[in-house]
Amino acid sequence: MNTRYAFPLLFSAVGIAAALTFISCASSGSVPPAVEAARSEFGPIGADVTPESVFEIKVVDADRQVRVVNKPTLAALDFAAYSSNPIRLAGKDESPENYKGSMEGANIADYPFPMFDTILAYMPQAVAGVTPIAWEPFSKILYAQTGTDSLASVLNSVEAVKWGEPEVFRAFQSVTRLWGVKKENAVEWWVEVLPASWTKRQVFYGKLKLVSGGETAEVLNYYLTAEMNSEDAMNWARTLSSYWYPTLNTDLEPHVPGDVWLDKNNRPFAVMRGNPMGKPMWVAFEVPAFRMTDEDIYAQRKADSLLAAGEVVPVDRTLDTNSASRLATLESMENSCPANAETAKFQKALKAKLDKLPKEQNAWSDNGMLWFRRNANYLVAEKISAQDSLHNPLPRMIELKQHLDSLNIQLLVVPVPVKEEIYADKMIAGTPEDLCVSVSGREFMREMLAAGIDVLDLYPALKAARSGDEPPHYSYQRYDTHWALPGMLAAMELLAARVTQYSWYAESGARPGSLVMKDTVVLREGDLVAHLPDAEKSKYPADTLAGMKIYKGDKAYKGDKNAPILLMGDSFTGVFESVDQKSGGPGSLLAYAVGLDVQVATSWGGGPGVRSRMMKMTKDMQSKRLVIYMMTARDFWQSPMEWDKL
């Protein structure tokens, strides 16, 4: 395999970009002789740096910090994101209630790590001057490029060691730094292992028995040395936020890359907000080369102001007040998912399965798929509209409709059924394939329709789509919360048909056939893998998925501010649209089908949060005829992002 030419695929595997331009493929400066002797024709494996110099932390306050990366390589950005990140560490310092501490006094010689041939209590001389990396993102890249997951398997096994207490779900230790040390035509691996604070053990270091071949050295070298531009870095941040969302409730704050954040000393290109434990915190990422000067900021804001004032062309709008489609949907949903003996049996079995899971385990495997605890909780929900005021979506949906009605903008709500609803029979053995199991969820949709809100019911189309499954390819991704291409196409066909039914569509200037669709392939790591027990994670490598990519002429499609349709929502609007292969998600597919531009607004932190973003798009809204609010149905029940008033 010629890694040098295949390397752009590496980034698409983790959703960074379809391709990158790689520069600066070698480091300069003096190097310790011991490190220099370990190098070969592939160039330097590590730069002449100390581990702490990969990035610098600027603490703003208890909940906000900026991580400054001097050289914007993927390795440096990944390390800055994964290393001691407070969003990732939140809630992990408390001792698990079933922890016994049976091996707290163990000597280092007795540590139960057979994957190491050396264990040290101090940093080894072998890694002096070698750049540390974060193992999780690198191992995924290595798998994408070489097809081997041996490194991930070994490091997962390190984190999975339970010290004789297998009933404790939480990891006893984590691999915080990985070093690849070149020896002739191979790479030896050293790691730093940080025990959880509640184990009362000290950090230690180990040399893996695993030794990797020369192809790995080339992948590692590019990972460490190839620099990104500001657009590439934003793609990296967007993708990272999307993958971390199910675990850490992450999202990117609206921010002009390189502009001031909080004070003039901070000029990050991206600001990540996380809320894993009910308390928001922020980690911003800054690269000096991407900073904007005060003069640049002033010029940019002036240009943005002029552009915003002149770019959006207001349209005369009239609401389509015909209720035929809404009433027909309402009628079709009457008694479509009744509570009966079969649904009661399903819910009992699902609750029993959830009760058996460790409290901290948010995903499990069964029947060839991974299942998400929050999705399952939605299927056993009580009356959704009876939740407290911060979690009840119904008043907020009515409020949103009233606001858009006042602007003569149509609202169409599109709840996306969870995978566990479509494949309930695969999740709980003995469940009839045609059994409707989301009793409360579908009743809530009926309540929205009865309240005058236009709702598109995707459930029948997605159930029908699964009849065309060709295992191991399904309408939803096996290891992920999101749909795959067949499910997305079934949903978009129904959505496009609904859009063309509005009375104003005939006068909208639609041009079906003006865009081009091309087949593509994407390698996507499932977002549920991170929720599994550490010992199981390596069993679920990235999936190769079919995709579509939409082009306008020879450029990948992207709707602009003048688009008459705004598609807003959670990650279901962004997956395949702004991450992975891009321009192949719901927005682009809808634009292709109906011949109208579609602007997309995605809140990776959850559907409830996107409404506030829409409220700030005052000028953009002057061109809109329709707002499509698409989000996973699970956020209707006990959403971690509260349903605040507009």
mmCIF file of C-alpha atoms in Angstrom, residues 227-360:
data_model
loop_
_atom_site.group_PDB
_atom_site.id
_atom_site.type_symbol
_atom_site.label_atom_id
_atom_site.label_comp_id
_atom_site.label_asym_id
_atom_site.label_seq_id
_atom_site.Cartn_x
_atom_site.Cartn_y
_atom_site.Cartn_z
ATOM 1 C CA GLU A 227 0.000 20.558 9.110
ATOM 2 C CA MET A 228 -3.579 21.715 8.622
ATOM 3 C CA ASN A 229 -4.934 25.069 7.561
ATOM 4 C CA SER A 230 -7.703 26.848 9.471
ATOM 5 C CA GLU A 231 -10.496 25.252 7.422
ATOM 6 C CA ASP A 232 -9.087 21.769 8.019
ATOM 7 C CA ALA A 233 -8.829 22.538 11.733
ATOM 8 C CA MET A 234 -12.467 23.630 11.875
ATOM 9 C CA ASN A 235 -13.466 20.376 10.180
ATOM 10 C CA TRP A 236 -11.456 18.542 12.833
ATOM 11 C CA ALA A 237 -13.247 20.398 15.652
ATOM 12 C CA ARG A 238 -16.675 19.869 14.091
ATOM 13 C CA THR A 239 -16.054 16.158 13.686
ATOM 14 C CA LEU A 240 -14.666 15.751 17.195
ATOM 15 C CA SER A 241 -17.720 17.468 18.665
ATOM 16 C CA SER A 242 -20.062 15.232 16.675
ATOM 17 C CA TYR A 243 -18.350 12.024 17.819
ATOM 18 C CA TRP A 244 -18.179 13.096 21.450
ATOM 19 C CA TYR A 245 -21.776 14.306 21.574
ATOM 20 C CA PRO A 246 -23.497 11.054 22.658
ATOM 21 C CA THR A 247 -20.998 10.593 25.507
ATOM 22 C CA LEU A 248 -20.214 14.149 26.590
ATOM 23 C CA ASN A 249 -23.051 16.321 25.212
ATOM 24 C CA THR A 250 -20.588 18.398 23.193
ATOM 25 C CA ASP A 251 -21.284 21.143 20.693
ATOM 26 C CA LEU A 252 -19.344 23.961 19.050
ATOM 27 C CA GLU A 253 -20.247 27.478 20.111
ATOM 28 C CA PRO A 254 -20.920 29.981 17.312
ATOM 29 C CA HIS A 255 -17.546 31.691 16.905
ATOM 30 C CA VAL A 256 -15.575 33.355 14.115
ATOM 31 C CA PRO A 257 -12.313 31.371 13.829
ATOM 32 C CA GLY A 258 -9.399 33.437 15.142
ATOM 33 C CA ASP A 259 -11.637 36.099 16.697
ATOM 34 C CA VAL A 260 -11.575 37.181 20.345
ATOM 35 C CA TRP A 261 -13.208 34.872 22.898
ATOM 36 C CA LEU A 262 -13.948 36.288 26.364
ATOM 37 C CA ASP A 263 -10.942 38.659 26.284
ATOM 38 C CA LYS A 264 -8.451 39.974 23.756
ATOM 39 C CA ASN A 265 -5.775 37.479 24.810
ATOM 40 C CA ASN A 266 -7.806 34.509 23.595
ATOM 41 C CA ARG A 267 -8.338 34.089 19.868
ATOM 42 C CA PRO A 268 -9.317 30.437 19.313
ATOM 43 C CA PHE A 269 -10.448 28.943 16.039
ATOM 44 C CA ALA A 270 -13.032 26.751 17.789
ATOM 45 C CA VAL A 271 -14.861 26.736 21.123
ATOM 46 C CA MET A 272 -16.237 23.414 22.352
ATOM 47 C CA ARG A 273 -18.981 23.321 24.964
ATOM 48 C CA GLY A 274 -19.511 20.114 26.910
ATOM 49 C CA ASN A 275 -22.077 19.127 29.508
ATOM 50 C CA PRO A 276 -21.438 15.515 30.564
ATOM 51 C CA MET A 277 -22.610 15.860 34.164
ATOM 52 C CA GLY A 278 -25.267 18.598 34.111
ATOM 53 C CA LYS A 279 -22.759 21.458 34.369
ATOM 54 C CA PRO A 280 -21.516 23.150 31.186
ATOM 55 C CA MET A 281 -17.811 23.754 30.623
ATOM 56 C CA TRP A 282 -15.819 25.097 27.706
ATOM 57 C CA VAL A 283 -12.501 24.129 26.104
ATOM 58 C CA ALA A 284 -11.340 26.370 23.265
ATOM 59 C CA PHE A 285 -8.605 25.507 20.753
ATOM 60 C CA GLU A 286 -6.184 28.137 19.523
ATOM 61 C CA VAL A 287 -3.423 28.098 16.908
ATOM 62 C CA PRO A 288 -1.259 31.235 16.729
ATOM 63 C CA ALA A 289 -1.121 31.092 12.931
ATOM 64 C CA PHE A 290 -4.934 31.220 12.782
ATOM 65 C CA ARG A 291 -5.329 34.247 15.064
ATOM 66 C CA MET A 292 -6.844 37.460 13.744
ATOM 67 C CA THR A 293 -5.334 40.823 14.636
ATOM 68 C CA ASP A 294 -7.508 43.647 15.958
ATOM 69 C CA GLU A 295 -7.336 45.224 12.505
ATOM 70 C CA ASP A 296 -8.337 41.949 10.863
ATOM 71 C CA ILE A 297 -11.226 41.524 13.293
ATOM 72 C CA TYR A 298 -12.487 45.046 12.614
ATOM 73 C CA ALA A 299 -12.217 44.547 8.853
ATOM 74 C CA GLN A 300 -13.890 41.133 9.042
ATOM 75 C CA ARG A 301 -16.779 42.424 11.144
ATOM 76 C CA LYS A 302 -17.256 45.364 8.814
ATOM 77 C CA ALA A 303 -17.220 43.072 5.791
ATOM 78 C CA ASP A 304 -19.623 40.641 7.498
ATOM 79 C CA SER A 305 -21.940 43.521 8.341
ATOM 80 C CA LEU A 306 -21.987 44.768 4.760
ATOM 81 C CA LEU A 307 -22.353 41.249 3.426
ATOM 82 C CA ALA A 308 -25.183 40.415 5.806
ATOM 83 C CA ALA A 309 -26.977 43.618 4.923
ATOM 84 C CA GLY A 310 -26.745 43.039 1.192
ATOM 85 C CA GLU A 311 -26.600 39.301 0.760
ATOM 86 C CA VAL A 312 -29.999 38.110 1.978
ATOM 87 C CA VAL A 313 -32.861 38.891 -0.382
ATOM 88 C CA PRO A 314 -36.172 39.127 1.512
ATOM 89 C CA VAL A 315 -39.116 37.288 -0.010
ATOM 90 C CA ASP A 316 -42.836 37.939 0.193
ATOM 91 C CA ARG A 317 -44.327 35.032 2.072
ATOM 92 C CA THR A 318 -47.761 33.643 2.611
ATOM 93 C CA LEU A 319 -48.412 30.715 4.912
ATOM 94 C CA ASP A 320 -49.981 27.602 3.529
ATOM 95 C CA THR A 321 -52.864 27.204 5.979
ATOM 96 C CA ASN A 322 -54.220 24.053 4.389
ATOM 97 C CA SER A 323 -54.490 21.492 7.188
ATOM 98 C CA ALA A 324 -55.204 18.468 4.995
ATOM 99 C CA SER A 325 -51.788 16.854 5.376
ATOM 100 C CA ARG A 326 -51.616 17.489 9.115
ATOM 101 C CA LEU A 327 -55.121 16.141 9.692
ATOM 102 C CA ALA A 328 -54.447 13.088 7.523
ATOM 103 C CA THR A 329 -51.311 12.356 9.541
ATOM 104 C CA LEU A 330 -53.232 12.863 12.775
ATOM 105 C CA GLU A 331 -55.914 10.442 11.624
ATOM 106 C CA SER A 332 -53.340 7.844 10.575
ATOM 107 C CA MET A 333 -51.743 7.971 14.016
ATOM 108 C CA GLU A 334 -54.940 7.328 15.976
ATOM 109 C CA ASN A 335 -54.408 3.997 17.731
ATOM 110 C CA SER A 336 -51.384 3.325 15.519
ATOM 111 C CA CYS A 337 -49.255 2.344 18.522
ATOM 112 C CA PRO A 338 -51.597 1.205 21.294
ATOM 113 C CA ALA A 339 -50.473 0.081 24.715
ATOM 114 C CA ASN A 340 -51.317 -3.612 24.900
ATOM 115 C CA ALA A 341 -50.039 -6.919 26.236
ATOM 116 C CA GLU A 342 -47.311 -7.127 23.576
ATOM 117 C CA THR A 343 -45.946 -3.629 24.242
ATOM 118 C CA ALA A 344 -46.102 -4.270 27.993
ATOM 119 C CA LYS A 345 -44.091 -7.469 27.501
ATOM 120 C CA PHE A 346 -41.518 -5.589 25.406
ATOM 121 C CA GLN A 347 -41.156 -2.787 27.951
ATOM 122 C CA LYS A 348 -40.765 -5.262 30.811
ATOM 123 C CA ALA A 349 -38.014 -7.112 28.964
ATOM 124 C CA LEU A 350 -36.252 -3.873 28.002
ATOM 125 C CA LYS A 351 -36.392 -2.518 31.564
ATOM 126 C CA ALA A 352 -34.971 -5.799 32.838
ATOM 127 C CA LYS A 353 -32.083 -5.529 30.350
ATOM 128 C CA LEU A 354 -31.391 -1.930 31.376
ATOM 129 C CA ASP A 355 -31.498 -2.848 35.071
ATOM 130 C CA LYS A 356 -28.803 -5.481 34.501
ATOM 131 C CA LEU A 357 -26.414 -2.992 32.897
ATOM 132 C CA PRO A 358 -23.911 -1.230 35.153
ATOM 133 C CA LYS A 359 -25.212 2.268 35.903
ATOM 134 C CA GLU A 360 -22.346 3.879 33.991
#
